[in-house]
PDB file of C-alpha atoms in Angstrom:
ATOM      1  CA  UNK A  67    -128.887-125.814  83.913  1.00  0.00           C
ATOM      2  CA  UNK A  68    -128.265-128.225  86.467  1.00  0.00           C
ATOM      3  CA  UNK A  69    -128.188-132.074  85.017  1.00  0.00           C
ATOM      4  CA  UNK A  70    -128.937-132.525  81.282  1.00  0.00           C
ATOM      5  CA  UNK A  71    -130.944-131.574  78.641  1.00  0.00           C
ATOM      6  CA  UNK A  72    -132.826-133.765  76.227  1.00  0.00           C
ATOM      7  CA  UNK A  73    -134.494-132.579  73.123  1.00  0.00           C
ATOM      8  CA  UNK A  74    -136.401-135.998  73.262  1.00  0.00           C
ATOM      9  CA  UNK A  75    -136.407-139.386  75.938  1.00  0.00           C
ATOM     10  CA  UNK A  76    -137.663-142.571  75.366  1.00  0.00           C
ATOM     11  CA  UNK A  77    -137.023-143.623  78.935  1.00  0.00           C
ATOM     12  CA  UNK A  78    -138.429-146.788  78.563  1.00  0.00           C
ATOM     13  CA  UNK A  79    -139.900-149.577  76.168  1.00  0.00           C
ATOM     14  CA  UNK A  80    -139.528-149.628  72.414  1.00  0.00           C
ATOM     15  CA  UNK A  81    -139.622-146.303  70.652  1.00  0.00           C
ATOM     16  CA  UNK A  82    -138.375-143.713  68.209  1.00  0.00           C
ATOM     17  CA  UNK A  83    -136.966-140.038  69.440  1.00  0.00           C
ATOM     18  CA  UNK A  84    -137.177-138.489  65.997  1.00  0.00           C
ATOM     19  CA  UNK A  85    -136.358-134.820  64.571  1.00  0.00           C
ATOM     20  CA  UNK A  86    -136.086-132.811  68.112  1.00  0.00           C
ATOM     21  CA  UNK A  87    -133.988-129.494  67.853  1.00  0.00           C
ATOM     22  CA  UNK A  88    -132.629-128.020  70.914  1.00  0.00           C
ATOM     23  CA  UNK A  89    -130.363-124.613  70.662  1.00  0.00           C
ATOM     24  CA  UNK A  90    -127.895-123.533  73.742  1.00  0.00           C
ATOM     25  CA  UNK A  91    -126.922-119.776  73.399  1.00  0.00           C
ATOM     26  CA  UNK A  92    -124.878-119.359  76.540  1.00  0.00           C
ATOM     27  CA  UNK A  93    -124.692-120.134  80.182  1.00  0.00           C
ATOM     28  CA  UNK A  94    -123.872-123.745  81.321  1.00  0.00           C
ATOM     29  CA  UNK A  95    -125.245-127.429  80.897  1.00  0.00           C
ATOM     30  CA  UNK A  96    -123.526-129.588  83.585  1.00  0.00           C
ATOM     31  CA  UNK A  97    -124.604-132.576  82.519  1.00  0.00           C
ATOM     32  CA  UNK A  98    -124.889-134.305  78.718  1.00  0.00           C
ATOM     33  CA  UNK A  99    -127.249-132.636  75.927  1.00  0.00           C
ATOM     34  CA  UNK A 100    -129.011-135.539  73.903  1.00  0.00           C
ATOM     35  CA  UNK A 101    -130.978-134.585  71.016  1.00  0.00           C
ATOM     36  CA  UNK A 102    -133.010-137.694  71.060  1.00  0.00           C
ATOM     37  CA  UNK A 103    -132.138-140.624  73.591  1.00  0.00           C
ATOM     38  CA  UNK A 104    -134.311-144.078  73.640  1.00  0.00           C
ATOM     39  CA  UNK A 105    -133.718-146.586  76.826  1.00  0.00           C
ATOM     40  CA  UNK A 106    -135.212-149.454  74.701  1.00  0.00           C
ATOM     41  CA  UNK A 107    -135.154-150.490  70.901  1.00  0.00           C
ATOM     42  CA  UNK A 108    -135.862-147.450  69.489  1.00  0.00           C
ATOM     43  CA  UNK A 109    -133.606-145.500  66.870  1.00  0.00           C
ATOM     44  CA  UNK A 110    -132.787-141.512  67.817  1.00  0.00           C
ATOM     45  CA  UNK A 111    -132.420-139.924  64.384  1.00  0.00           C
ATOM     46  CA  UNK A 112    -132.755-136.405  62.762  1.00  0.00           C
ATOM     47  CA  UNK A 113    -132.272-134.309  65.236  1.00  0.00           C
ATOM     48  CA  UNK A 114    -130.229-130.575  65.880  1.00  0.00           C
ATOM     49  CA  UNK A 115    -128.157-129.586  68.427  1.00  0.00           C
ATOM     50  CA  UNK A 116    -127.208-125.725  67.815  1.00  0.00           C
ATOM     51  CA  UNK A 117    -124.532-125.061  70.284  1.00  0.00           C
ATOM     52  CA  UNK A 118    -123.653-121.007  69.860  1.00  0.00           C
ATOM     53  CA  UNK A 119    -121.863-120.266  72.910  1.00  0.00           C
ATOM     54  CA  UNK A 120    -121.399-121.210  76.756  1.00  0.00           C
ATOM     55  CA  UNK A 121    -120.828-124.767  77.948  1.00  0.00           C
ATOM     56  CA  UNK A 122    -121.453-128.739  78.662  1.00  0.00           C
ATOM     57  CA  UNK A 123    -119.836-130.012  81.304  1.00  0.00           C
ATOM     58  CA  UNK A 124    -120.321-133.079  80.378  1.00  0.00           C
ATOM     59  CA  UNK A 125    -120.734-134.618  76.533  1.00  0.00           C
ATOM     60  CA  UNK A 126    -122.807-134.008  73.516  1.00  0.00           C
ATOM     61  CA  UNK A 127    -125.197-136.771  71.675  1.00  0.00           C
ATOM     62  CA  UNK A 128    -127.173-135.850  68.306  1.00  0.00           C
ATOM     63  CA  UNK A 129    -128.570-139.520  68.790  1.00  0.00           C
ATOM     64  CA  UNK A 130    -128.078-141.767  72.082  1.00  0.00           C
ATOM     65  CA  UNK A 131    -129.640-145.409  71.982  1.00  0.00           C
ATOM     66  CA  UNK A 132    -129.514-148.694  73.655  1.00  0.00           C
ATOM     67  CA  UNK A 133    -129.374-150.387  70.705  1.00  0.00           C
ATOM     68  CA  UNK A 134    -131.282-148.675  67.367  1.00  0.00           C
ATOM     69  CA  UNK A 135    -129.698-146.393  64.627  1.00  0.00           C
ATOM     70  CA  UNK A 136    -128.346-143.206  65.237  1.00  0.00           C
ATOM     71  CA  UNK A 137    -128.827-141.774  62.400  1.00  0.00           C
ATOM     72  CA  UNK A 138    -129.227-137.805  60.190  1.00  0.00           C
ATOM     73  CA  UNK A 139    -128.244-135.744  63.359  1.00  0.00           C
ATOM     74  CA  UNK A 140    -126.716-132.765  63.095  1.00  0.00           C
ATOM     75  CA  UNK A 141    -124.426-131.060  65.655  1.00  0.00           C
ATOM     76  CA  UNK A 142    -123.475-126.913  64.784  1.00  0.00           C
ATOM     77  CA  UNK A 143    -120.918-124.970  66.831  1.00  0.00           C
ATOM     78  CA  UNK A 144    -121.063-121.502  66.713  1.00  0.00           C
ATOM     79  CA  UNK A 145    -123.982-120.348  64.357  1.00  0.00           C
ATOM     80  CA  UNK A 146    -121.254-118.117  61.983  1.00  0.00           C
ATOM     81  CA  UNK A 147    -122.383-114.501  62.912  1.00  0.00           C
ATOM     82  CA  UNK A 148    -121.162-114.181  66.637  1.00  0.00           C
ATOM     83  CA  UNK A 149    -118.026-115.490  67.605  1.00  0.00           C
ATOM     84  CA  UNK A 150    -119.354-117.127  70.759  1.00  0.00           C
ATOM     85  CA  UNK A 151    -117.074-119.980  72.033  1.00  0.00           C
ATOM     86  CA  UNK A 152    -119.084-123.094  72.802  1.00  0.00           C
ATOM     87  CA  UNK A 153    -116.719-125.219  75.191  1.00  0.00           C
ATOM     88  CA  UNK A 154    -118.192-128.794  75.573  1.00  0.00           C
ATOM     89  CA  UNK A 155    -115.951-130.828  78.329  1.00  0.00           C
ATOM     90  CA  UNK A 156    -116.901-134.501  77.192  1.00  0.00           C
ATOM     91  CA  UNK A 157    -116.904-135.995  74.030  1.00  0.00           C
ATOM     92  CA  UNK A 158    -119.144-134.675  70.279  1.00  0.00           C
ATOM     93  CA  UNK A 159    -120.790-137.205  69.051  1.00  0.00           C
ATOM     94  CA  UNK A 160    -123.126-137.514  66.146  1.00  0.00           C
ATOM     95  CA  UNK A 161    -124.592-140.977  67.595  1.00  0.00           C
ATOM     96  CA  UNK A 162    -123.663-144.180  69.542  1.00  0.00           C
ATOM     97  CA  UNK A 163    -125.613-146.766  67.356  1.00  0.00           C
ATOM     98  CA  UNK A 164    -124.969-149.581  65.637  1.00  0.00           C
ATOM     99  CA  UNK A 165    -126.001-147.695  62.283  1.00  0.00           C
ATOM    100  CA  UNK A 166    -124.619-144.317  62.769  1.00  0.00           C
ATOM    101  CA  UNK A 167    -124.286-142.928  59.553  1.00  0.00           C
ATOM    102  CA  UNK A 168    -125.195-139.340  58.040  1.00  0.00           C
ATOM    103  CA  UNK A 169    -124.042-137.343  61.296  1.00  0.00           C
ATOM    104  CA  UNK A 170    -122.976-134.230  60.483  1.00  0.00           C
ATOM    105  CA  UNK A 171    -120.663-132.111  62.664  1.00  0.00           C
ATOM    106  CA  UNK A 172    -120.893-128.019  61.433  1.00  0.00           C
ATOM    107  CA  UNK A 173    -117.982-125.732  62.808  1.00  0.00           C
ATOM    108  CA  UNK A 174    -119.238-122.169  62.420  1.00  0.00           C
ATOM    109  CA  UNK A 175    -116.598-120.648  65.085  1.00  0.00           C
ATOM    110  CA  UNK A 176    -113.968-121.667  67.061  1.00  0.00           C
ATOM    111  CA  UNK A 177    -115.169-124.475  69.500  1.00  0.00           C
ATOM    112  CA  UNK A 178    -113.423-126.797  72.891  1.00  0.00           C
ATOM    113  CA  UNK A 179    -114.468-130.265  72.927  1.00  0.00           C
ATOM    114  CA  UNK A 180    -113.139-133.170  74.850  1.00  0.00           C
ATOM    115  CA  UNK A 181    -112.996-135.311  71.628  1.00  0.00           C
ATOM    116  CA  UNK A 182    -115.696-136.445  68.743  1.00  0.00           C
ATOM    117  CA  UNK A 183    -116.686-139.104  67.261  1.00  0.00           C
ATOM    118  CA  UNK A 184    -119.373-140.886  64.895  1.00  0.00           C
ATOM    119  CA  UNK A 185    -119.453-138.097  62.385  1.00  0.00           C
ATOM    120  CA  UNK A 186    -120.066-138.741  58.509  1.00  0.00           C
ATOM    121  CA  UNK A 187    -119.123-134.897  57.976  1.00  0.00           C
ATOM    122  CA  UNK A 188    -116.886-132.378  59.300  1.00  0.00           C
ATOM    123  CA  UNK A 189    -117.246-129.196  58.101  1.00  0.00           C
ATOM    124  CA  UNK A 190    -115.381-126.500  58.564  1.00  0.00           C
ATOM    125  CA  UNK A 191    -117.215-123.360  57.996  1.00  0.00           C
ATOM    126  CA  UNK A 192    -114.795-120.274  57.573  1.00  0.00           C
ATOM    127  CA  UNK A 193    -116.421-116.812  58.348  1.00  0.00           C
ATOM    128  CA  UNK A 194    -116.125-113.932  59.872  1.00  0.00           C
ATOM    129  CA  UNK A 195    -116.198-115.024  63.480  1.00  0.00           C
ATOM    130  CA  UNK A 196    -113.149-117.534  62.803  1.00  0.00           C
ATOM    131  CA  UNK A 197    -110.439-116.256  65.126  1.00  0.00           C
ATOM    132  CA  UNK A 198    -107.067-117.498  63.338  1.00  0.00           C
ATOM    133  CA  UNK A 199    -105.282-117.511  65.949  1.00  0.00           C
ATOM    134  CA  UNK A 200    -106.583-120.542  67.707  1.00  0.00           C
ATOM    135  CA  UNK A 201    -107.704-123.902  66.555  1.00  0.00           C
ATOM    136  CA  UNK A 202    -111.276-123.693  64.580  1.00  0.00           C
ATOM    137  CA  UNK A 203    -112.167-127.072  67.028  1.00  0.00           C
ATOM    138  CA  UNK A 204    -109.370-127.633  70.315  1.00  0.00           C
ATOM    139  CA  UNK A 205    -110.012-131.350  70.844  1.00  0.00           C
ATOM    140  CA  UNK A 206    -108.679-131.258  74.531  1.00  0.00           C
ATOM    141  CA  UNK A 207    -109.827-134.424  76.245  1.00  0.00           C
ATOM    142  CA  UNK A 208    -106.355-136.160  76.199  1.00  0.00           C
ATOM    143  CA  UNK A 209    -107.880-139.295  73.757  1.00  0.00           C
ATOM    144  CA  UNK A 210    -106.242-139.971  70.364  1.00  0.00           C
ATOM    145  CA  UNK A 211    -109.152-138.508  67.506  1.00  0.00           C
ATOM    146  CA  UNK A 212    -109.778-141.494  64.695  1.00  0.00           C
ATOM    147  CA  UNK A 213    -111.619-139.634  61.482  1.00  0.00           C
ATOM    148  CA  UNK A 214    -111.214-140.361  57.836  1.00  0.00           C
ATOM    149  CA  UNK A 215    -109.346-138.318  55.373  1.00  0.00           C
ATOM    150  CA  UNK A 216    -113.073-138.418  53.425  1.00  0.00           C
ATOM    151  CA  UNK A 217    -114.746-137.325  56.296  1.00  0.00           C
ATOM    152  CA  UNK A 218    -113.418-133.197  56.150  1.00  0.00           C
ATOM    153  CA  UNK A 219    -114.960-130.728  54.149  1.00  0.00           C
ATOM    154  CA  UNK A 220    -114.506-126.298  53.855  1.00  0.00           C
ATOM    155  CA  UNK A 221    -116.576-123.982  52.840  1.00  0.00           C
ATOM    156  CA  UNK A 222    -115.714-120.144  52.939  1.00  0.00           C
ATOM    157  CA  UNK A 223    -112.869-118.125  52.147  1.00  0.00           C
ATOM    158  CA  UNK A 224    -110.056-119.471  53.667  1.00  0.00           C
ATOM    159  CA  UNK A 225    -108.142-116.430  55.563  1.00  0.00           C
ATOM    160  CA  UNK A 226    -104.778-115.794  54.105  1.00  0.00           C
ATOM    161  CA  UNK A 227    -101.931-117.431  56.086  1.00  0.00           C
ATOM    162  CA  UNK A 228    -101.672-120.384  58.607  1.00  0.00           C
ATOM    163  CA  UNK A 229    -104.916-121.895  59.830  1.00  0.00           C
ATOM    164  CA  UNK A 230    -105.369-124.795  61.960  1.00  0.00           C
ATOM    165  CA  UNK A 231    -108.624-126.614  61.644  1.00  0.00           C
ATOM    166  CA  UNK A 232    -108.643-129.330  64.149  1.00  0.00           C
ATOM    167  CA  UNK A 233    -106.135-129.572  67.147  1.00  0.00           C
ATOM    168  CA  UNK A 234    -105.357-132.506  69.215  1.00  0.00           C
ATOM    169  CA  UNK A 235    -102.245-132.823  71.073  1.00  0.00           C
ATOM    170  CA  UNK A 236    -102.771-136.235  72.003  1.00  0.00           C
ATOM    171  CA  UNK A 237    -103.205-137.163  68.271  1.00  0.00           C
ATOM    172  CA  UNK A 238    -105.348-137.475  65.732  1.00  0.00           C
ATOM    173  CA  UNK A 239    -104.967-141.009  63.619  1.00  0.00           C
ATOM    174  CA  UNK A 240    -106.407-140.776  60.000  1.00  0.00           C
ATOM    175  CA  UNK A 241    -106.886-144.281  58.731  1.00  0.00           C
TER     176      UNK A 241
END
């Protein structure tokens, strides 16, 4: 797809993008994906991005606002049955609000991102399709990752050996 994809636009005026789901199963985006995006005063909340394979050239927004909440949005990589790399050049992120709480950031496979950022959750969901011998999520946009200790979570069967979660080689600072 040339340009970007929106599961929901408010392009102008006051108004709520609410609860849109959009799911990418290959091929390219060259643009940004938005799950919900409002122009005006409007909140984008509750919506799913289900990335399983291909790629964004550009970045990734459960919720996008000029100035509302970006609230319940969900982002999942991989859907934990194929192990379809998803490679997203710009940056995760679960919102860009001034309330941006309860985004949730689902790694089913491994996954390339640029960075992420305004995520409640990041959970780390080991399956089948989790190739130890990379990263489960490559951050690879040359930024320094900020995320809470509180913020991880696992579920699965961890495989026996060395696994690395979450790579950055630029840093990741846990305050």
């Amino acid at each position: 797809i040339s340009g970007s994809v929106y599961g929901s636009d408010i392009a102008s005026g006051a108004g709520a993008a609410t609860g849109s789901k959009i799911t990418i199963s290959g091929g390219s985006v060259t643009g940004d994906v938005y799950g919900g995006k409002t122009a005006g005063t409007g909140a984008a909340t509750g919506h799913t991005l289900n990335l399983y394979g291909g790629s964004v050239g550009g970045s990734v927004f459960g919720g996008h606002t000029a100035s509302g909440a970006t609230t319940g949005n969900t982002v999942n990589l991989g859907n934990g049955t194929t192990n379809a790399v998803t490679t997203v050049m710009g940056t995760i992120s679960g919102g860009n609000g001034a309330a941006d709480t309860d985004n949730v950031l689902n790694v089913n496979t491994n996954a390339t991102a640029g960075n992420i950022s305004d995520f409640s959750m990041v959970n780390f969901n080991f399956n089948s399709t989790f190739n130890q011998a990379n990263p489960m999520l490559n951050l690879t946009g040359g930024a320094v990752t900020t995320i809470g200790w509180n913020k991880f979570k696992h579920t699965g069967n961890a495989p026996s050996g060395t696994s690395v979660l979450m790579q950055n080689t630029t840093g990741i600072s846990i305050p």
